[in-house]
XYZ file of C-alpha atoms in Angstrom:
577
model
C 0.037 0.185 0.063
C 1.482 3.230 -0.862
C 2.074 5.595 1.868
C 0.452 9.135 1.485
C 3.265 10.690 3.990
C 6.387 12.321 2.669
C 9.726 10.256 3.557
C 12.909 11.918 4.466
C 15.331 9.515 2.946
C 18.174 8.392 4.838
C 20.839 8.838 1.931
C 20.869 10.872 -1.024
C 18.688 9.606 -3.940
C 20.761 8.478 -7.219
C 17.984 9.981 -9.608
C 15.379 12.626 -9.282
C 12.567 10.110 -10.164
C 13.708 7.354 -7.619
C 11.177 5.954 -5.274
C 11.222 6.951 -1.647
C 13.409 4.935 0.355
C 11.424 2.244 2.195
C 11.959 1.712 5.815
C 10.980 -1.758 7.502
C 8.148 -2.033 10.006
C 10.714 -3.800 12.353
C 14.435 -2.801 12.725
C 17.231 -4.999 13.151
C 17.574 -6.479 16.588
C 21.090 -4.939 16.749
C 19.957 -1.235 16.940
C 16.240 -1.608 18.103
C 15.277 1.268 16.057
C 12.096 1.219 13.766
C 10.657 3.717 11.555
C 6.811 4.175 11.068
C 4.310 6.727 9.587
C 2.199 6.907 12.625
C 2.915 6.003 16.297
C -0.236 5.369 18.813
C 0.632 5.327 22.432
C -2.526 3.707 24.045
C -5.086 1.386 22.949
C -8.593 2.590 24.140
C -11.290 3.901 21.810
C -9.184 6.984 20.779
C -5.964 5.004 19.920
C -7.637 1.979 17.931
C -10.102 4.294 16.154
C -7.118 6.280 15.168
C -5.303 3.335 14.074
C -7.985 1.692 12.219
C -8.271 4.804 9.832
C -4.465 5.483 9.726
C -3.908 2.066 8.632
C -5.337 2.819 5.275
C -2.653 5.591 4.646
C 0.479 4.196 5.853
C 2.364 2.147 8.586
C 0.971 2.307 12.178
C 2.639 1.052 15.423
C 0.518 0.915 18.585
C 2.434 0.599 21.832
C 0.120 -0.441 24.735
C 0.522 -1.888 28.242
C -2.156 -4.208 27.859
C -4.410 -4.619 24.899
C -7.700 -6.318 26.492
C -9.137 -5.860 29.742
C -7.338 -2.818 30.617
C -7.999 0.969 30.354
C -10.881 3.299 30.905
C -12.689 2.446 27.541
C -12.893 -1.195 28.630
C -14.447 -0.104 31.904
C -17.058 2.297 30.460
C -20.445 1.210 31.389
C -23.008 3.747 30.389
C -22.719 4.413 26.671
C -21.818 7.108 24.198
C -24.025 10.134 23.834
C -25.162 11.150 20.502
C -28.468 12.539 18.901
C -30.171 9.660 17.200
C -33.855 10.596 18.077
C -35.632 12.678 15.825
C -37.381 14.548 18.673
C -33.890 15.280 20.031
C -31.689 17.874 18.619
C -28.135 18.699 18.211
C -28.820 22.293 19.956
C -30.001 20.341 22.845
C -26.882 18.305 23.304
C -24.708 21.342 22.626
C -26.883 23.245 25.335
C -26.497 20.443 27.930
C -22.691 19.991 27.380
C -21.954 23.706 27.786
C -24.098 23.883 30.823
C -22.183 21.139 32.596
C -18.978 22.640 31.524
C -19.499 25.861 33.766
C -18.681 28.204 31.172
C -15.088 26.681 30.262
C -16.136 24.756 27.184
C -14.771 25.839 23.827
C -18.189 26.091 21.993
C -16.663 25.779 18.488
C -15.385 22.270 19.535
C -18.338 21.063 21.299
C -20.537 21.896 18.082
C -17.831 19.632 16.269
C -18.075 16.876 18.880
C -22.128 16.867 18.937
C -22.634 17.330 15.124
C -20.282 14.671 14.287
C -21.758 12.190 16.945
C -23.954 10.130 14.597
C -21.068 9.484 12.061
C -19.174 8.275 15.132
C -21.570 6.026 15.926
C -21.852 4.684 12.343
C -18.160 4.351 12.426
C -18.317 2.088 15.442
C -21.050 -0.185 13.909
C -18.936 -0.351 10.921
C -16.021 -1.802 12.866
C -18.175 -4.326 14.505
C -19.789 -2.923 17.820
C -23.132 -4.377 18.608
C -25.042 -1.604 20.336
C -28.154 -2.781 22.109
C -31.156 -2.405 19.376
C -34.390 -0.487 20.093
C -37.528 -2.641 20.356
C -40.153 -2.598 17.325
C -42.019 0.082 18.621
C -38.992 2.420 19.070
C -37.589 1.306 15.788
C -40.546 2.470 13.965
C -39.972 5.864 15.367
C -36.830 5.862 13.335
C -34.566 5.120 16.265
C -32.282 2.200 15.564
C -30.902 1.784 19.088
C -32.069 1.903 22.693
C -31.281 5.167 24.268
C -30.688 5.879 27.803
C -30.796 9.126 29.866
C -27.824 10.237 32.092
C -27.122 13.146 34.440
C -27.015 16.594 33.083
C -28.797 15.372 29.897
C -32.295 17.031 28.765
C -33.174 13.870 26.572
C -32.690 10.238 26.018
C -29.569 10.053 23.686
C -26.990 7.579 25.245
C -26.302 4.793 22.885
C -25.136 1.522 24.960
C -24.494 -1.943 24.778
C -26.611 -3.306 27.886
C -24.426 -2.027 30.704
C -21.003 -2.751 29.541
C -20.589 -0.416 26.626
C -16.936 0.101 26.687
C -16.079 -3.706 26.877
C -18.164 -4.229 23.653
C -16.405 -1.279 21.863
C -13.049 -2.483 23.227
C -13.808 -6.051 21.808
C -14.752 -4.923 18.259
C -11.936 -2.275 17.967
C -9.262 -5.154 18.925
C -10.873 -7.542 16.591
C -10.750 -5.211 13.667
C -7.041 -3.871 14.669
C -5.883 -7.424 14.516
C -7.291 -8.199 11.059
C -5.773 -4.603 9.550
C -2.589 -5.716 7.541
C -0.813 -2.350 8.432
C -0.934 -2.068 11.927
C 1.818 -3.351 14.292
C 0.461 -4.247 17.794
C 3.438 -4.017 20.648
C 1.820 -5.417 23.932
C 3.744 -5.012 27.234
C 5.265 -1.613 25.846
C 5.716 1.156 28.362
C 6.674 4.685 26.963
C 9.038 6.342 28.863
C 9.848 9.860 26.936
C 8.882 11.486 23.613
C 11.775 11.753 21.225
C 12.684 15.519 20.540
C 15.556 17.698 19.327
C 17.780 16.928 22.570
C 17.937 13.404 21.340
C 19.636 14.130 18.108
C 23.055 12.887 17.650
C 26.051 15.282 17.891
C 26.149 17.582 15.083
C 22.578 17.308 14.239
C 20.441 20.245 14.315
C 16.642 20.754 14.439
C 15.218 22.972 11.625
C 12.316 25.253 12.309
C 9.396 24.410 14.751
C 10.169 22.339 17.741
C 9.099 18.767 16.897
C 8.475 15.268 18.194
C 10.012 12.529 16.251
C 8.701 9.576 18.196
C 9.146 7.752 21.558
C 11.586 5.749 23.527
C 9.678 2.648 24.935
C 10.420 -0.301 27.287
C 9.700 -3.619 26.047
C 8.696 -5.054 29.398
C 8.929 -8.894 28.225
C 12.515 -8.334 26.859
C 13.617 -5.867 29.597
C 15.071 -3.487 26.953
C 14.515 0.098 25.729
C 13.522 0.561 22.150
C 13.523 3.617 19.755
C 10.326 4.163 17.781
C 10.485 6.734 15.162
C 7.397 8.250 13.395
C 6.158 10.949 11.073
C 3.334 11.654 13.615
C 2.877 10.512 17.259
C -0.496 10.264 18.791
C -0.800 10.209 22.759
C -4.009 8.467 23.953
C -2.721 6.749 27.279
C -5.958 7.791 29.379
C -6.016 9.772 32.505
C -4.499 9.859 35.843
C -6.948 8.329 38.127
C -4.360 6.414 40.081
C -3.014 9.422 41.596
C -6.251 9.214 43.703
C -6.667 6.495 46.743
C -10.343 5.692 45.398
C -10.935 5.741 41.545
C -12.974 3.993 39.148
C -9.851 3.908 36.979
C -7.903 0.837 35.710
C -4.286 0.446 37.202
C -2.833 1.488 33.952
C -4.123 5.025 34.300
C -0.900 6.792 35.382
C -0.985 9.974 33.414
C 2.000 8.680 31.126
C 1.077 10.732 28.117
C 0.091 14.049 29.656
C 3.602 13.539 31.584
C 5.578 12.841 28.585
C 4.198 15.451 26.718
C 4.659 18.124 29.590
C 8.324 17.071 29.886
C 8.870 17.434 26.042
C 7.830 21.056 26.316
C 4.124 20.813 25.505
C 1.576 22.844 27.235
C -0.986 21.364 29.685
C -4.355 22.851 30.440
C -6.882 23.126 33.454
C -5.531 19.996 35.268
C -7.349 21.208 38.333
C -10.735 19.667 36.846
C -10.407 15.952 38.256
C -14.202 14.521 37.852
C -15.120 12.419 40.854
C -18.104 10.005 39.612
C -20.859 10.521 42.219
C -21.807 6.763 42.481
C -19.557 3.739 43.032
C -20.558 0.614 45.084
C -19.392 1.183 48.796
C -17.347 -1.878 49.637
C -14.250 -1.086 51.729
C -11.465 -3.180 51.158
C -12.442 -4.173 47.752
C -11.786 -2.840 43.964
C -14.108 0.219 43.250
C -17.028 -0.610 41.148
C -18.934 2.003 39.271
C -22.590 2.107 39.574
C -23.646 3.873 36.097
C -25.318 7.085 35.913
C -27.784 5.358 33.713
C -29.440 4.072 36.891
C -30.317 7.670 37.855
C -31.403 8.245 34.388
C -33.733 5.199 34.749
C -35.352 6.629 37.707
C -32.991 6.032 40.766
C -33.176 8.598 43.714
C -30.177 9.292 45.870
C -31.315 9.045 49.691
C -29.435 9.503 52.917
C -29.799 7.170 55.880
C -33.142 8.902 56.758
C -34.332 8.283 53.328
C -34.446 11.925 52.441
C -34.033 12.643 48.694
C -31.417 15.207 49.531
C -30.498 16.231 46.014
C -34.227 17.521 45.662
C -33.014 20.652 47.424
C -29.861 20.961 45.481
C -30.521 21.182 41.839
C -33.591 21.414 39.762
C -32.600 18.125 37.927
C -32.595 16.323 41.370
C -30.754 13.088 41.342
C -29.782 13.740 37.528
C -27.816 16.955 38.300
C -24.347 17.215 36.436
C -21.477 15.187 38.359
C -19.713 17.905 39.907
C -22.518 19.146 41.726
C -23.849 15.544 42.700
C -20.531 14.362 43.763
C -20.015 17.566 46.297
C -23.663 17.053 47.384
C -23.062 13.384 48.467
C -19.645 14.468 50.031
C -21.341 17.222 51.862
C -24.299 15.105 52.961
C -21.868 12.413 54.263
C -19.848 14.888 56.309
C -22.937 16.622 57.597
C -24.439 13.133 58.820
C -21.014 11.589 59.636
C -21.808 8.590 57.394
C -19.385 6.708 55.236
C -21.631 6.568 52.136
C -24.979 7.588 50.755
C -27.672 5.400 48.913
C -29.200 5.015 45.438
C -32.882 3.839 45.708
C -33.857 1.578 42.625
C -36.808 -0.112 44.219
C -39.298 2.033 42.363
C -37.690 1.811 38.893
C -39.631 -1.221 37.545
C -39.751 -4.835 38.414
C -36.805 -7.355 39.299
C -36.927 -8.545 35.859
C -36.996 -5.138 34.299
C -33.999 -4.019 36.434
C -32.096 -7.471 35.441
C -32.602 -6.886 31.889
C -31.686 -3.192 31.849
C -28.653 -3.471 34.056
C -27.478 -7.306 34.084
C -23.939 -6.760 35.168
C -24.582 -4.142 37.804
C -27.515 -6.190 39.024
C -25.268 -9.324 39.366
C -22.622 -7.317 40.966
C -24.910 -6.090 43.555
C -26.459 -9.594 44.332
C -22.960 -10.945 44.696
C -22.217 -8.196 47.450
C -25.741 -8.872 49.145
C -27.781 -6.216 47.416
C -30.823 -6.864 45.702
C -31.158 -3.649 43.923
C -34.813 -4.114 43.194
C -35.659 -4.357 47.070
C -32.677 -2.905 48.583
C -30.756 0.677 48.467
C -27.337 0.445 46.804
C -24.694 1.933 49.183
C -22.736 4.457 47.168
C -19.696 6.818 47.344
C -17.919 9.154 45.169
C -14.463 8.233 43.323
C -11.851 10.099 41.168
C -13.244 9.352 37.726
C -12.015 11.559 34.644
C -9.531 14.223 34.011
C -11.036 16.960 32.124
C -7.698 18.609 31.578
C -4.564 17.393 29.829
C -2.375 18.076 27.018
C -3.487 21.343 25.498
C -4.527 20.908 21.956
C -6.378 22.836 19.254
C -9.385 21.749 17.337
C -7.539 19.105 15.218
C -6.131 17.544 18.615
C -2.594 18.848 17.568
C -0.511 20.062 20.454
C 1.944 22.927 20.429
C 4.872 20.673 19.452
C 4.997 19.765 15.752
C 3.738 16.340 14.795
C 2.382 15.456 18.381
C -1.432 14.748 18.971
C -3.224 14.094 22.028
C -6.780 12.481 21.967
C -9.216 11.412 24.710
C -8.750 11.723 28.478
C -4.974 12.595 27.927
C -6.008 15.835 25.993
C -7.729 18.720 26.854
C -9.763 19.582 23.650
C -12.169 22.141 25.375
C -15.110 20.172 24.879
C -15.517 19.310 28.673
C -14.759 22.700 30.269
C -14.775 22.636 33.893
C -16.900 19.376 34.165
C -17.679 16.717 31.575
C -21.119 15.756 30.684
C -21.952 12.138 31.197
C -20.984 9.844 28.127
C -19.139 12.609 26.041
C -16.133 11.022 26.661
C -16.171 7.981 24.413
C -17.510 10.382 21.988
C -14.729 12.596 21.888
C -12.040 9.717 21.490
C -13.776 8.844 18.048
C -14.409 12.306 16.932
C -11.216 13.858 17.529
C -9.072 10.845 16.599
C -10.583 11.368 13.107
C -9.807 15.022 13.245
C -6.073 14.437 14.195
C -5.746 11.473 11.513
C -7.035 14.730 8.830
C -4.638 17.106 9.932
C -1.793 14.677 9.763
C -2.510 13.784 6.169
C -3.227 17.425 5.434
C 0.083 18.248 6.612
C 1.884 15.201 5.321
C 4.947 15.281 7.762
C 8.029 13.393 6.727
C 9.312 10.260 8.311
C 12.283 10.844 10.616
C 15.935 9.742 9.338
C 16.744 6.907 11.834
C 20.527 7.795 11.284
C 20.114 11.250 13.132
C 18.802 10.080 16.560
C 20.546 8.484 19.626
C 19.393 5.310 20.887
C 18.712 4.612 24.595
C 21.750 4.101 26.542
C 20.770 1.832 29.362
C 24.239 0.164 30.233
C 25.325 3.039 32.645
C 22.535 2.401 35.083
C 22.356 -0.149 37.629
C 19.358 -1.979 39.170
C 17.694 -0.573 42.147
C 18.547 -2.079 45.412
C 14.811 -2.261 46.330
C 11.633 -1.731 44.535
C 9.150 -2.031 47.339
C 9.635 1.695 48.051
C 8.128 2.521 44.916
C 4.768 0.979 45.991
C 5.138 3.111 49.556
C 5.610 6.344 47.387
C 2.375 5.313 45.429
C 0.372 4.862 48.477
C 1.595 8.143 49.737
C 0.644 10.151 46.658
C -2.826 8.435 46.465
C -3.476 9.174 50.114
C -2.234 12.955 49.657
C -4.147 13.583 46.655
C -7.502 11.922 48.275
C -7.127 13.881 51.565
C -5.681 17.122 50.436
C -6.840 17.637 46.658
C -9.958 15.851 46.358
C -13.769 17.007 45.899
C -13.580 19.966 48.435
C -10.294 21.590 48.787
C -8.532 24.585 50.492
C -5.411 26.907 50.084
C -3.829 25.292 53.311
C -4.594 21.766 51.896
C -3.268 22.346 48.522
C 0.020 23.842 50.196
C 0.448 20.853 52.370
C -0.001 18.834 49.106
C 2.742 20.732 47.233
C 5.121 19.935 50.085
C 4.448 16.326 50.348
C 4.577 15.667 46.590
C 7.723 17.861 46.212
C 9.574 15.402 48.767
C 8.671 12.440 46.674
C 9.303 13.963 43.423
C 13.070 14.676 44.540
C 13.533 10.976 45.446
C 11.794 9.678 42.114
C 13.804 12.031 40.052
C 16.962 10.785 41.792
C 16.174 7.061 41.295
C 15.226 7.594 37.630
C 18.749 9.064 36.849
C 20.371 6.384 39.068
C 18.975 3.109 38.249
C 17.783 0.872 35.232
C 14.438 1.037 33.759
C 11.682 -0.529 36.123
C 8.129 -0.187 35.136
C 6.870 0.901 38.581
C 9.585 3.604 38.349
C 8.361 4.816 35.114
C 4.867 4.989 35.861
C 5.578 6.295 39.438
C 7.544 9.164 37.577
C 4.634 10.067 35.464
C 2.157 9.829 38.155
C 4.040 11.965 40.597
C 4.593 14.791 38.016
C 0.603 14.782 36.870
C -0.368 14.877 40.682
C 2.144 18.083 40.931
C 0.443 19.617 37.775
C -3.152 18.932 39.277
C -2.111 20.796 42.524
C -0.170 23.714 40.773
C -3.084 24.350 38.629
C -5.537 23.990 41.499
C -3.320 26.702 43.352
C -3.669 29.061 40.347
C -7.511 29.004 40.235
C -8.763 31.413 42.786
C -12.226 30.643 42.333
C -14.702 27.726 42.725
C -15.996 26.439 39.360
C -17.199 23.089 38.090
C -15.130 20.370 39.677
C -12.733 22.664 41.294
C -14.150 23.890 44.700
C -11.954 25.721 47.095
C -13.508 26.657 50.421
C -11.178 29.794 50.771
C -12.666 30.748 47.247
C -16.220 29.857 47.139
C -17.477 31.982 44.425
C -17.269 31.857 40.684
C -15.656 34.802 39.090
C -17.140 36.506 36.095
C -13.985 36.477 34.177
C -13.275 32.967 32.310
C -9.820 31.704 31.959
C -7.981 28.409 31.533
C -4.983 27.391 33.581
C -1.979 26.567 31.263
C 1.275 25.398 32.498
C 4.331 24.718 30.676
C 7.881 23.295 31.701
C 10.496 25.953 32.269
C 13.690 25.830 30.289
C 15.635 25.022 33.575
C 13.305 22.129 34.267
C 13.698 20.737 30.590
C 17.405 20.954 30.811
C 17.848 19.424 34.459
C 14.932 17.028 34.165
C 13.368 18.490 37.502
C 9.937 19.422 37.067
């Protein structure tokens, strides 16, 4: 298949009409360097949808820690929002998204997101996703899929696959990617850093705009660092939920893409806006289990231990209020009553058979924990869920470093503002990965010349004497972020968190430059940096807006601004961020 991207030859052409130099998909083992047209870091809905589209135009490398049963896409329950009902409207979806975003959404990008929604659904279906079909009566109205309603939505517009939508999407995309001839999948691969001008060999110079040329990645199974060069690099590594003690995120969500981009010199934006999902199953000592917002869309009511529907006094949408408001209200009610959790009441939302049919997996999980949701209230508590900020990108998902793109939770596209509307995240991944590819093809970047870049030198490092200390550091970070940078914040708590994280960061920095590559150390380095970026961003916002609530600045300012951070020249030179 002919590649549509320009190729920078590694040696002079003999004749003007000679075809470009063909570079292999796999490099020789002796130098561990390979060159591609597209490098994708991450294998969720954003990364795999990009890879499928890009494979028609060139060679694609997908680097992932784990391909199946990992990541946020796999765990998504509710669905993907899109206007599919003739009685619904694009304007309504746009209005709901802007309202949830508390003034910080970029309206032009929200319009793109919503208007390209139906096409995104069609693409997913063409790749083999099996969404739950509507019954005959609904199909007669021109609605092909069963539509749910979630918090903040004014209409039923959430397309889903029972209550395991993400798992079905991931299944279909993985199958499609495995069949695509132009895609190389590398599992057990952990990206370390982006390749930039500082990795050029002596005597080589970067011409023009600061660029990204690929990524260094640890092949965990072979315990070696490899050099992957590419004309365009897409970061879609998910969020940073593992920075918090209680999170709905998978263990792989350590902020790798955000941290790598920041270290390379890209700007990050609005990192203070960490969304806490209002309802996870309260079960201390066990993994966090999400109770989908679709249950409240089905009629579920949040209650305290007295049976009071406390959300009725908080917001006009009551238990279907946007997530920032609902999570904060639950937190306040827990503190007011001294209780460890609240309840979600589904006992008046249909028969037992009806609830089992609509929410088979959630129903089963609750039963396994001793709760029959048709007769008993579900104990719920908030947990860290989604990073609305991330790598600052434009409407084409392009970062401010040439040939670097970010999509999904790794990116700050501006569609979520200060608080994400439910089920817009999967939609964002499909829509903006397509826009990223269109931009790459329009700009036609050249493949890097492999002879200009240094390979990773790992021979000067020795193994760490102990690695258990990384687990201790992780526990300290997660506890600090949960207690000091959680749903409700204060200037004092943010300052204390910054002090704690600075100490941990110094130790991680020293270990990184002293010892050989260890997966836990790589992830901890990224997670620590992201935690610091969240705190710095939160300290800069002297107001309460959306997901960021500070008791010392409880009011929302009239002026709208985004929080943008960029690594200093000194930090990039020394590696201290």
